[in-house]
PDB file of N, CA and C in Angstrom:
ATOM      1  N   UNK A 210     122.548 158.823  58.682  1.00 80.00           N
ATOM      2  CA  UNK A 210     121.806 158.107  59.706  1.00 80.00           C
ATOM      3  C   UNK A 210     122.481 156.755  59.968  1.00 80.00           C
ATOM      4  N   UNK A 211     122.312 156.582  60.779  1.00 85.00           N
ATOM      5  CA  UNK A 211     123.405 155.123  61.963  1.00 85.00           C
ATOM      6  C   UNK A 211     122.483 154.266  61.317  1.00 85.00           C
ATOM      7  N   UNK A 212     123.265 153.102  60.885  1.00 87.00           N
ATOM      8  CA  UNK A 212     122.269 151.567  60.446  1.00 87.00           C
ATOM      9  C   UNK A 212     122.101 150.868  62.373  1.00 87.00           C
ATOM     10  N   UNK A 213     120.621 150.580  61.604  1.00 89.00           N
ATOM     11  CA  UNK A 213     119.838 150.111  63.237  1.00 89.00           C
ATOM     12  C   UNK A 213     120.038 148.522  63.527  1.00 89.00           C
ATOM     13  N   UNK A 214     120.498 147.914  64.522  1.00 86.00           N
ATOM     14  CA  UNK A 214     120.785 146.802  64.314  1.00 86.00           C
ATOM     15  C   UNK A 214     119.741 145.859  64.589  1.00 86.00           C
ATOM     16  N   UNK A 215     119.271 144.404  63.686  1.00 90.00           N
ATOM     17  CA  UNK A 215     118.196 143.704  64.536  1.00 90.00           C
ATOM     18  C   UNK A 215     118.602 143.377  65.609  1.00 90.00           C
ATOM     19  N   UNK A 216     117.308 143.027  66.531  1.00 92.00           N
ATOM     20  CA  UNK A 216     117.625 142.688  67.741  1.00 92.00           C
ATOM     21  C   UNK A 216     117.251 141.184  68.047  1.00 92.00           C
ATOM     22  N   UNK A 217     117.832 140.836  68.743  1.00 94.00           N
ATOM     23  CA  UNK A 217     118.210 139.428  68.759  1.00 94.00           C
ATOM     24  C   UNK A 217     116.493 138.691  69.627  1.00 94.00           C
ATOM     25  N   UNK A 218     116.595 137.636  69.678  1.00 94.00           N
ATOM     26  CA  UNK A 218     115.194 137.133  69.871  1.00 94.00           C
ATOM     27  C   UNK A 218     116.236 136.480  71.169  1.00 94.00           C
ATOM     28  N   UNK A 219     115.449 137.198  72.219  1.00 95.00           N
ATOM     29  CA  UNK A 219     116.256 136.324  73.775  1.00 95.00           C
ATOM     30  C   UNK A 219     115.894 135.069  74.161  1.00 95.00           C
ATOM     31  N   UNK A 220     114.702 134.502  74.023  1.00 95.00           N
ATOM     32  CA  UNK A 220     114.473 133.482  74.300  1.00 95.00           C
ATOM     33  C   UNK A 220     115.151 132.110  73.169  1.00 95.00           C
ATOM     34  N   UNK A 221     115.303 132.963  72.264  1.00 95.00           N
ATOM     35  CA  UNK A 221     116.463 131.682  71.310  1.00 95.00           C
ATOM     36  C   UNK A 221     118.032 131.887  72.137  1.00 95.00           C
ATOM     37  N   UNK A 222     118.187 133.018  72.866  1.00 95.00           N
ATOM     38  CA  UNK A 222     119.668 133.218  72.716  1.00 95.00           C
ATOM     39  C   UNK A 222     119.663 132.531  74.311  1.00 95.00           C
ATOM     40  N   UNK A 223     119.047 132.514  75.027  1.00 95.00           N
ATOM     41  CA  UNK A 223     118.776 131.327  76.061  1.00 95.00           C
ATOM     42  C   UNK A 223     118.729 129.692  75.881  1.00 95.00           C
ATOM     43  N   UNK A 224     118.359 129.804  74.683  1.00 95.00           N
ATOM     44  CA  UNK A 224     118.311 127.826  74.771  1.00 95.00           C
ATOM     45  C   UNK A 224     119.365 127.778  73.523  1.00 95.00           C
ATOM     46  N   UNK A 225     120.176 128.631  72.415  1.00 96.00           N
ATOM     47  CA  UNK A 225     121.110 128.026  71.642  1.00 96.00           C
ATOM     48  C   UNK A 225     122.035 128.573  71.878  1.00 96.00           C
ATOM     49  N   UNK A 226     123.362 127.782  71.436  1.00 96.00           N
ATOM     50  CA  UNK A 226     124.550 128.520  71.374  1.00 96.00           C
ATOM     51  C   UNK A 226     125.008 128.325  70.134  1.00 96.00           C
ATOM     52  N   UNK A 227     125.906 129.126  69.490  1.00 95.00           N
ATOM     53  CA  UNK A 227     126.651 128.712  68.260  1.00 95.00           C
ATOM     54  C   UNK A 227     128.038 128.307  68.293  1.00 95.00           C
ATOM     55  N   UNK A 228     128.374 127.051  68.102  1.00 94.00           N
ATOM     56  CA  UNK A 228     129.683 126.772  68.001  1.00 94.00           C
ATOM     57  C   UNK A 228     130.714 127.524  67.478  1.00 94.00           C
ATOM     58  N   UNK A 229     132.248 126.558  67.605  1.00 94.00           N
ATOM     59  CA  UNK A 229     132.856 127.262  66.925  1.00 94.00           C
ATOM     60  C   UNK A 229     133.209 126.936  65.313  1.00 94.00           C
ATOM     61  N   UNK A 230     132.625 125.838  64.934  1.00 94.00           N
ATOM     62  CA  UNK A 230     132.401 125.212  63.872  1.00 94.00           C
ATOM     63  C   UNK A 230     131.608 126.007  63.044  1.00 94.00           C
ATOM     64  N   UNK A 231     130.242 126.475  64.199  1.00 93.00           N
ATOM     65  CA  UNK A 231     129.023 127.318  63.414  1.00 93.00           C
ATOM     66  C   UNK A 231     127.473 126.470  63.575  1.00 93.00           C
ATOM     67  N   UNK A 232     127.986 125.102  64.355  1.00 95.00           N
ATOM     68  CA  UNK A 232     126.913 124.061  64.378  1.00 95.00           C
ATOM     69  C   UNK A 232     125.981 125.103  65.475  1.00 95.00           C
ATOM     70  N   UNK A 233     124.621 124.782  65.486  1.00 96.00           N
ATOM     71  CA  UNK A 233     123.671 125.774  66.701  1.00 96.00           C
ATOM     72  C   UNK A 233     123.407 124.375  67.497  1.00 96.00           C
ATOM     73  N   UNK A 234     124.276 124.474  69.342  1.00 97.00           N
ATOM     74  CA  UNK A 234     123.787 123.759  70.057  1.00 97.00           C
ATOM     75  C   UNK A 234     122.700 123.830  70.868  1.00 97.00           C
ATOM     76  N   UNK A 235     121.856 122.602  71.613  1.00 96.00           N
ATOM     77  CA  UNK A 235     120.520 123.180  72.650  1.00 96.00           C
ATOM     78  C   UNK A 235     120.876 122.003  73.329  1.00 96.00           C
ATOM     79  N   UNK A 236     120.159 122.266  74.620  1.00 95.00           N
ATOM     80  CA  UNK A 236     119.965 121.304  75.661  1.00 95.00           C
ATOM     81  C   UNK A 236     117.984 120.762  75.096  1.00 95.00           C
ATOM     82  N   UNK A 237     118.479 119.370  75.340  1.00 92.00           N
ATOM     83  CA  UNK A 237     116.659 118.869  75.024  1.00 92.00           C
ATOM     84  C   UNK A 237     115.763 119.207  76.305  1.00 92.00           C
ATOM     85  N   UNK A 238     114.852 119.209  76.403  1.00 91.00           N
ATOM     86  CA  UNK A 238     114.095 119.616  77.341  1.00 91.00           C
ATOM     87  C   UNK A 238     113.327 118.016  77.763  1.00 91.00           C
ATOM     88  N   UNK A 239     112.350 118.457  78.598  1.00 91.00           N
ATOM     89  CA  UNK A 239     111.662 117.472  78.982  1.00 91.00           C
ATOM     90  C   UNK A 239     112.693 116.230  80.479  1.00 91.00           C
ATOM     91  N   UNK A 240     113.563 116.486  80.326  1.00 90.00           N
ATOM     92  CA  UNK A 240     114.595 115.774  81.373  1.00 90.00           C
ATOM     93  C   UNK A 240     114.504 116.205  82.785  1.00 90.00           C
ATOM     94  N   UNK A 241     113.677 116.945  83.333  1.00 91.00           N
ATOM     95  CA  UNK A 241     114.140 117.979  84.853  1.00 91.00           C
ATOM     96  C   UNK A 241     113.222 116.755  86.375  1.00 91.00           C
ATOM     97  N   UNK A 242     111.732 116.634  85.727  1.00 94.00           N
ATOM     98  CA  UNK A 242     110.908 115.807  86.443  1.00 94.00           C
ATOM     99  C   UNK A 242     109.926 114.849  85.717  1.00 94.00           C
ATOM    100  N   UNK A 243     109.243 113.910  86.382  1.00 95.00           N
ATOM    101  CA  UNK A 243     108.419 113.203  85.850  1.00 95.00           C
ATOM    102  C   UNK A 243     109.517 111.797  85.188  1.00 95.00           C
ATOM    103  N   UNK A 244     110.769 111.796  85.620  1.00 95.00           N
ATOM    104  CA  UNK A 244     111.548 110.549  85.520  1.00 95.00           C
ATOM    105  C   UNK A 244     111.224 109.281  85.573  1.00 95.00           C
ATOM    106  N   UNK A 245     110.157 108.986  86.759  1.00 96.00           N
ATOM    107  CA  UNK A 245     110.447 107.427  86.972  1.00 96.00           C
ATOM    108  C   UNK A 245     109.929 106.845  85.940  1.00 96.00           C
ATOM    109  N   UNK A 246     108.543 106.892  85.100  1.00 96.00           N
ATOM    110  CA  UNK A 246     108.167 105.969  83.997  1.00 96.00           C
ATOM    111  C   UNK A 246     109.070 106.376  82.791  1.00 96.00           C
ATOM    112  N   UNK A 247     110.552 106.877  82.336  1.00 96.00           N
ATOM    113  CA  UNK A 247     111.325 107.194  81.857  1.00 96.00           C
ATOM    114  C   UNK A 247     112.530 105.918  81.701  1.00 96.00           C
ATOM    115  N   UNK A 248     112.805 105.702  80.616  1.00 96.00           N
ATOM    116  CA  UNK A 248     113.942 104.897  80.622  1.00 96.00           C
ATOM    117  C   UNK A 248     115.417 105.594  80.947  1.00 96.00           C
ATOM    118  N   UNK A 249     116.354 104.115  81.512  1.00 96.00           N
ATOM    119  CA  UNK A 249     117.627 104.805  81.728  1.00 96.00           C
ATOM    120  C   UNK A 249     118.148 105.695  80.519  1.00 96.00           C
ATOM    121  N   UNK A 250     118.060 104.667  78.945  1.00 96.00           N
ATOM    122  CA  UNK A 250     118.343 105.662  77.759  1.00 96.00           C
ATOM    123  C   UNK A 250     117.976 106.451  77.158  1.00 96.00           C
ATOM    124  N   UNK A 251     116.679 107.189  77.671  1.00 94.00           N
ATOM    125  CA  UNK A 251     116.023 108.082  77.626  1.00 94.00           C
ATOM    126  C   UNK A 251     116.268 108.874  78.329  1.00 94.00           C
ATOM    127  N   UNK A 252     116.928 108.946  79.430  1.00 94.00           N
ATOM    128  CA  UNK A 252     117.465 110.220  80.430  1.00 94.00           C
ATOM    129  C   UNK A 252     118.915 110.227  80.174  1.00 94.00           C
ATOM    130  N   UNK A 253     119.526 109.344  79.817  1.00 95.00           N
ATOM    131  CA  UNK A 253     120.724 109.724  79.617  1.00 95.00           C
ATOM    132  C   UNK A 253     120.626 110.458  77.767  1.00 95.00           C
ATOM    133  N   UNK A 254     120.120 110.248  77.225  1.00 94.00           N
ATOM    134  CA  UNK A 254     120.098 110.763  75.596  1.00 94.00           C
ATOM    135  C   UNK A 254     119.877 112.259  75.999  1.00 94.00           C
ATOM    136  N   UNK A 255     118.990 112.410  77.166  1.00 92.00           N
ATOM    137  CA  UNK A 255     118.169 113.802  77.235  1.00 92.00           C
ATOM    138  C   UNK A 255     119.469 114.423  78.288  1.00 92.00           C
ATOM    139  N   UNK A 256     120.800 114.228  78.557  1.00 94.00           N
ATOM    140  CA  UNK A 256     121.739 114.518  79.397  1.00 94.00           C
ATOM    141  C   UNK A 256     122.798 115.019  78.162  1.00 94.00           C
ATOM    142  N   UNK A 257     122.691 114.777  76.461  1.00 95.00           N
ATOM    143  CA  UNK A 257     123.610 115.001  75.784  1.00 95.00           C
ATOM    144  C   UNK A 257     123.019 116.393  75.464  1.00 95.00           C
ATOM    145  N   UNK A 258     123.927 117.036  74.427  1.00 95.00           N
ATOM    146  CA  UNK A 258     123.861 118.232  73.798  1.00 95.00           C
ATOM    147  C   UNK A 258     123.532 117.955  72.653  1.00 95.00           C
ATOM    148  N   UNK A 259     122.218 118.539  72.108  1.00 96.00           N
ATOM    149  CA  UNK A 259     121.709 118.041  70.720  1.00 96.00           C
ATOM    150  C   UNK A 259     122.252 119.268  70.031  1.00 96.00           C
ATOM    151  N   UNK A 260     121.993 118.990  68.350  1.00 97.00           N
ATOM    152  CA  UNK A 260     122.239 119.899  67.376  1.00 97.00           C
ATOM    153  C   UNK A 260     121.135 120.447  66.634  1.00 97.00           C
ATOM    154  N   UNK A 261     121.368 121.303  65.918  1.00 97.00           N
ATOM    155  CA  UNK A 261     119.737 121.432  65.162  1.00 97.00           C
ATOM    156  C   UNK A 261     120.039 121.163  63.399  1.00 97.00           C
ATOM    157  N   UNK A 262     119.142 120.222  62.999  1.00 98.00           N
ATOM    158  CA  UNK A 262     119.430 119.844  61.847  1.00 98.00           C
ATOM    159  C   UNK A 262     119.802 120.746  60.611  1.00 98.00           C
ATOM    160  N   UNK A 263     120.309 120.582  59.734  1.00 96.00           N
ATOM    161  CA  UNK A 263     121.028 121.429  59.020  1.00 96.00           C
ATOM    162  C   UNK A 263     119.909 122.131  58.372  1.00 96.00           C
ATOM    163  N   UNK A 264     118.767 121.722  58.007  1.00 98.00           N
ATOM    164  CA  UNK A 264     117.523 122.016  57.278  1.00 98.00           C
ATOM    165  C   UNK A 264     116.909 123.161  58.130  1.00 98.00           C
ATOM    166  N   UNK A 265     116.718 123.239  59.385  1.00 97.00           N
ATOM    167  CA  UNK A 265     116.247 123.859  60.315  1.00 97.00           C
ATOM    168  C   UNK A 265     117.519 125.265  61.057  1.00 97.00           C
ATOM    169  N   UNK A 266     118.748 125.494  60.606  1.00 96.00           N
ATOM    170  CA  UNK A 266     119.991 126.227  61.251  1.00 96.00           C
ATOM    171  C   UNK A 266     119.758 127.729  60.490  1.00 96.00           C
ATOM    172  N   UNK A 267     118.744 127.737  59.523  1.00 96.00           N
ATOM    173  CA  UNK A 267     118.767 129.267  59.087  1.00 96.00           C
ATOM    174  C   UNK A 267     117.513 129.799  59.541  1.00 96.00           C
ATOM    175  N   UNK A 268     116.793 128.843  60.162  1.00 96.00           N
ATOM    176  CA  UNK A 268     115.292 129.759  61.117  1.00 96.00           C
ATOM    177  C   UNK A 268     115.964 129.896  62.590  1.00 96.00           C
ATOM    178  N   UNK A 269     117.066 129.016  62.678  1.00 96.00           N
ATOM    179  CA  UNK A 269     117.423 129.925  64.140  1.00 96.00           C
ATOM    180  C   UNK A 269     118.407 130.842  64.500  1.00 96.00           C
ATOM    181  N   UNK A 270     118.725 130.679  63.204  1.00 94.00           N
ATOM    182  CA  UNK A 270     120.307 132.017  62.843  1.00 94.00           C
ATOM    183  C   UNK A 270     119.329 133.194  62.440  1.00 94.00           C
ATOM    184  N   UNK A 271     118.480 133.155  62.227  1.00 94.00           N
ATOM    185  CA  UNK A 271     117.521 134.460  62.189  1.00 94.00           C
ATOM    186  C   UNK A 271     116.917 135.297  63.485  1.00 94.00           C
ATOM    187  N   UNK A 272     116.623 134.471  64.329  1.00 94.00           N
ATOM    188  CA  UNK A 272     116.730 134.589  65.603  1.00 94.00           C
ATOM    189  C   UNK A 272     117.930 135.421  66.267  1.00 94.00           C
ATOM    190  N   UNK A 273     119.226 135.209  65.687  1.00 93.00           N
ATOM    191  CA  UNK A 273     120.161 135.360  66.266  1.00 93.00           C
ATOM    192  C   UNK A 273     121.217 136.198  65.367  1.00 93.00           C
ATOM    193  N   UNK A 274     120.618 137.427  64.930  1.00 91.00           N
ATOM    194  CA  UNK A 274     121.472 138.127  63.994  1.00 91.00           C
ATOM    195  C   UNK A 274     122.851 138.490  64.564  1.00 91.00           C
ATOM    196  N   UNK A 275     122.804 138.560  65.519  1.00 86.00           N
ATOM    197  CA  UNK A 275     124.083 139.324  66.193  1.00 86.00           C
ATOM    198  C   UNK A 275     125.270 138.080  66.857  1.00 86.00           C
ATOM    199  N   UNK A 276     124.903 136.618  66.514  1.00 73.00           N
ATOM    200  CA  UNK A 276     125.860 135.468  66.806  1.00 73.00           C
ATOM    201  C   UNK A 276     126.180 135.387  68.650  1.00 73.00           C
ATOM    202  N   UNK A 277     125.225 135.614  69.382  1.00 63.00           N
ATOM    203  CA  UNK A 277     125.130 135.452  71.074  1.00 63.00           C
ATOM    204  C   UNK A 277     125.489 134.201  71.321  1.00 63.00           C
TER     205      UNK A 277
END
C-alpha cells in the first residue's frame, strides 16, 4: 500500500513562505485600510517582511508538511 501524504493546510501556504535559509516568512496584516490615525512608522514596519519566531516555526512547519 502507497504511503498517503499529509496534506498541507492552504491557508498557511497562502500567508508563509519558507526561505532558503529555512526561516518561515509572512506579510503583517492590518496595513491595506484604516491608515490615517496610523503612524508613518507604523505603515512603513507593516510594508517589511516579518519572520516567525523561532519558538513558534514548528507549529507552522506542521502546517506545511510538504515545504510550499
Amino acid at each position: 500500500m502507497a504511503k498517503v501524504k499529509m496534506k498541507t493546510n492552504r491557508t498557511a501556504a497562502k500567508r508563509f513562505k519558507i526561505t532558503g535559509s529555512g526561516k518561515i516568512k509572512y506579510t503583517k496584516g492590518g496595513v491595506s485600510h484604516y491608515n490615517t490615525k496610523k503612524s508613518s512608522k507604523r505603515k512603513r514596519q507593516g510594508r517589511r517582511p516579518q519572520y516567525v519566531p523561532e519558538n513558534l516555526e514548528h507549529k507552522v512547519k506542521a502546517l506545511l508538511p510538504n515545504d510550499v
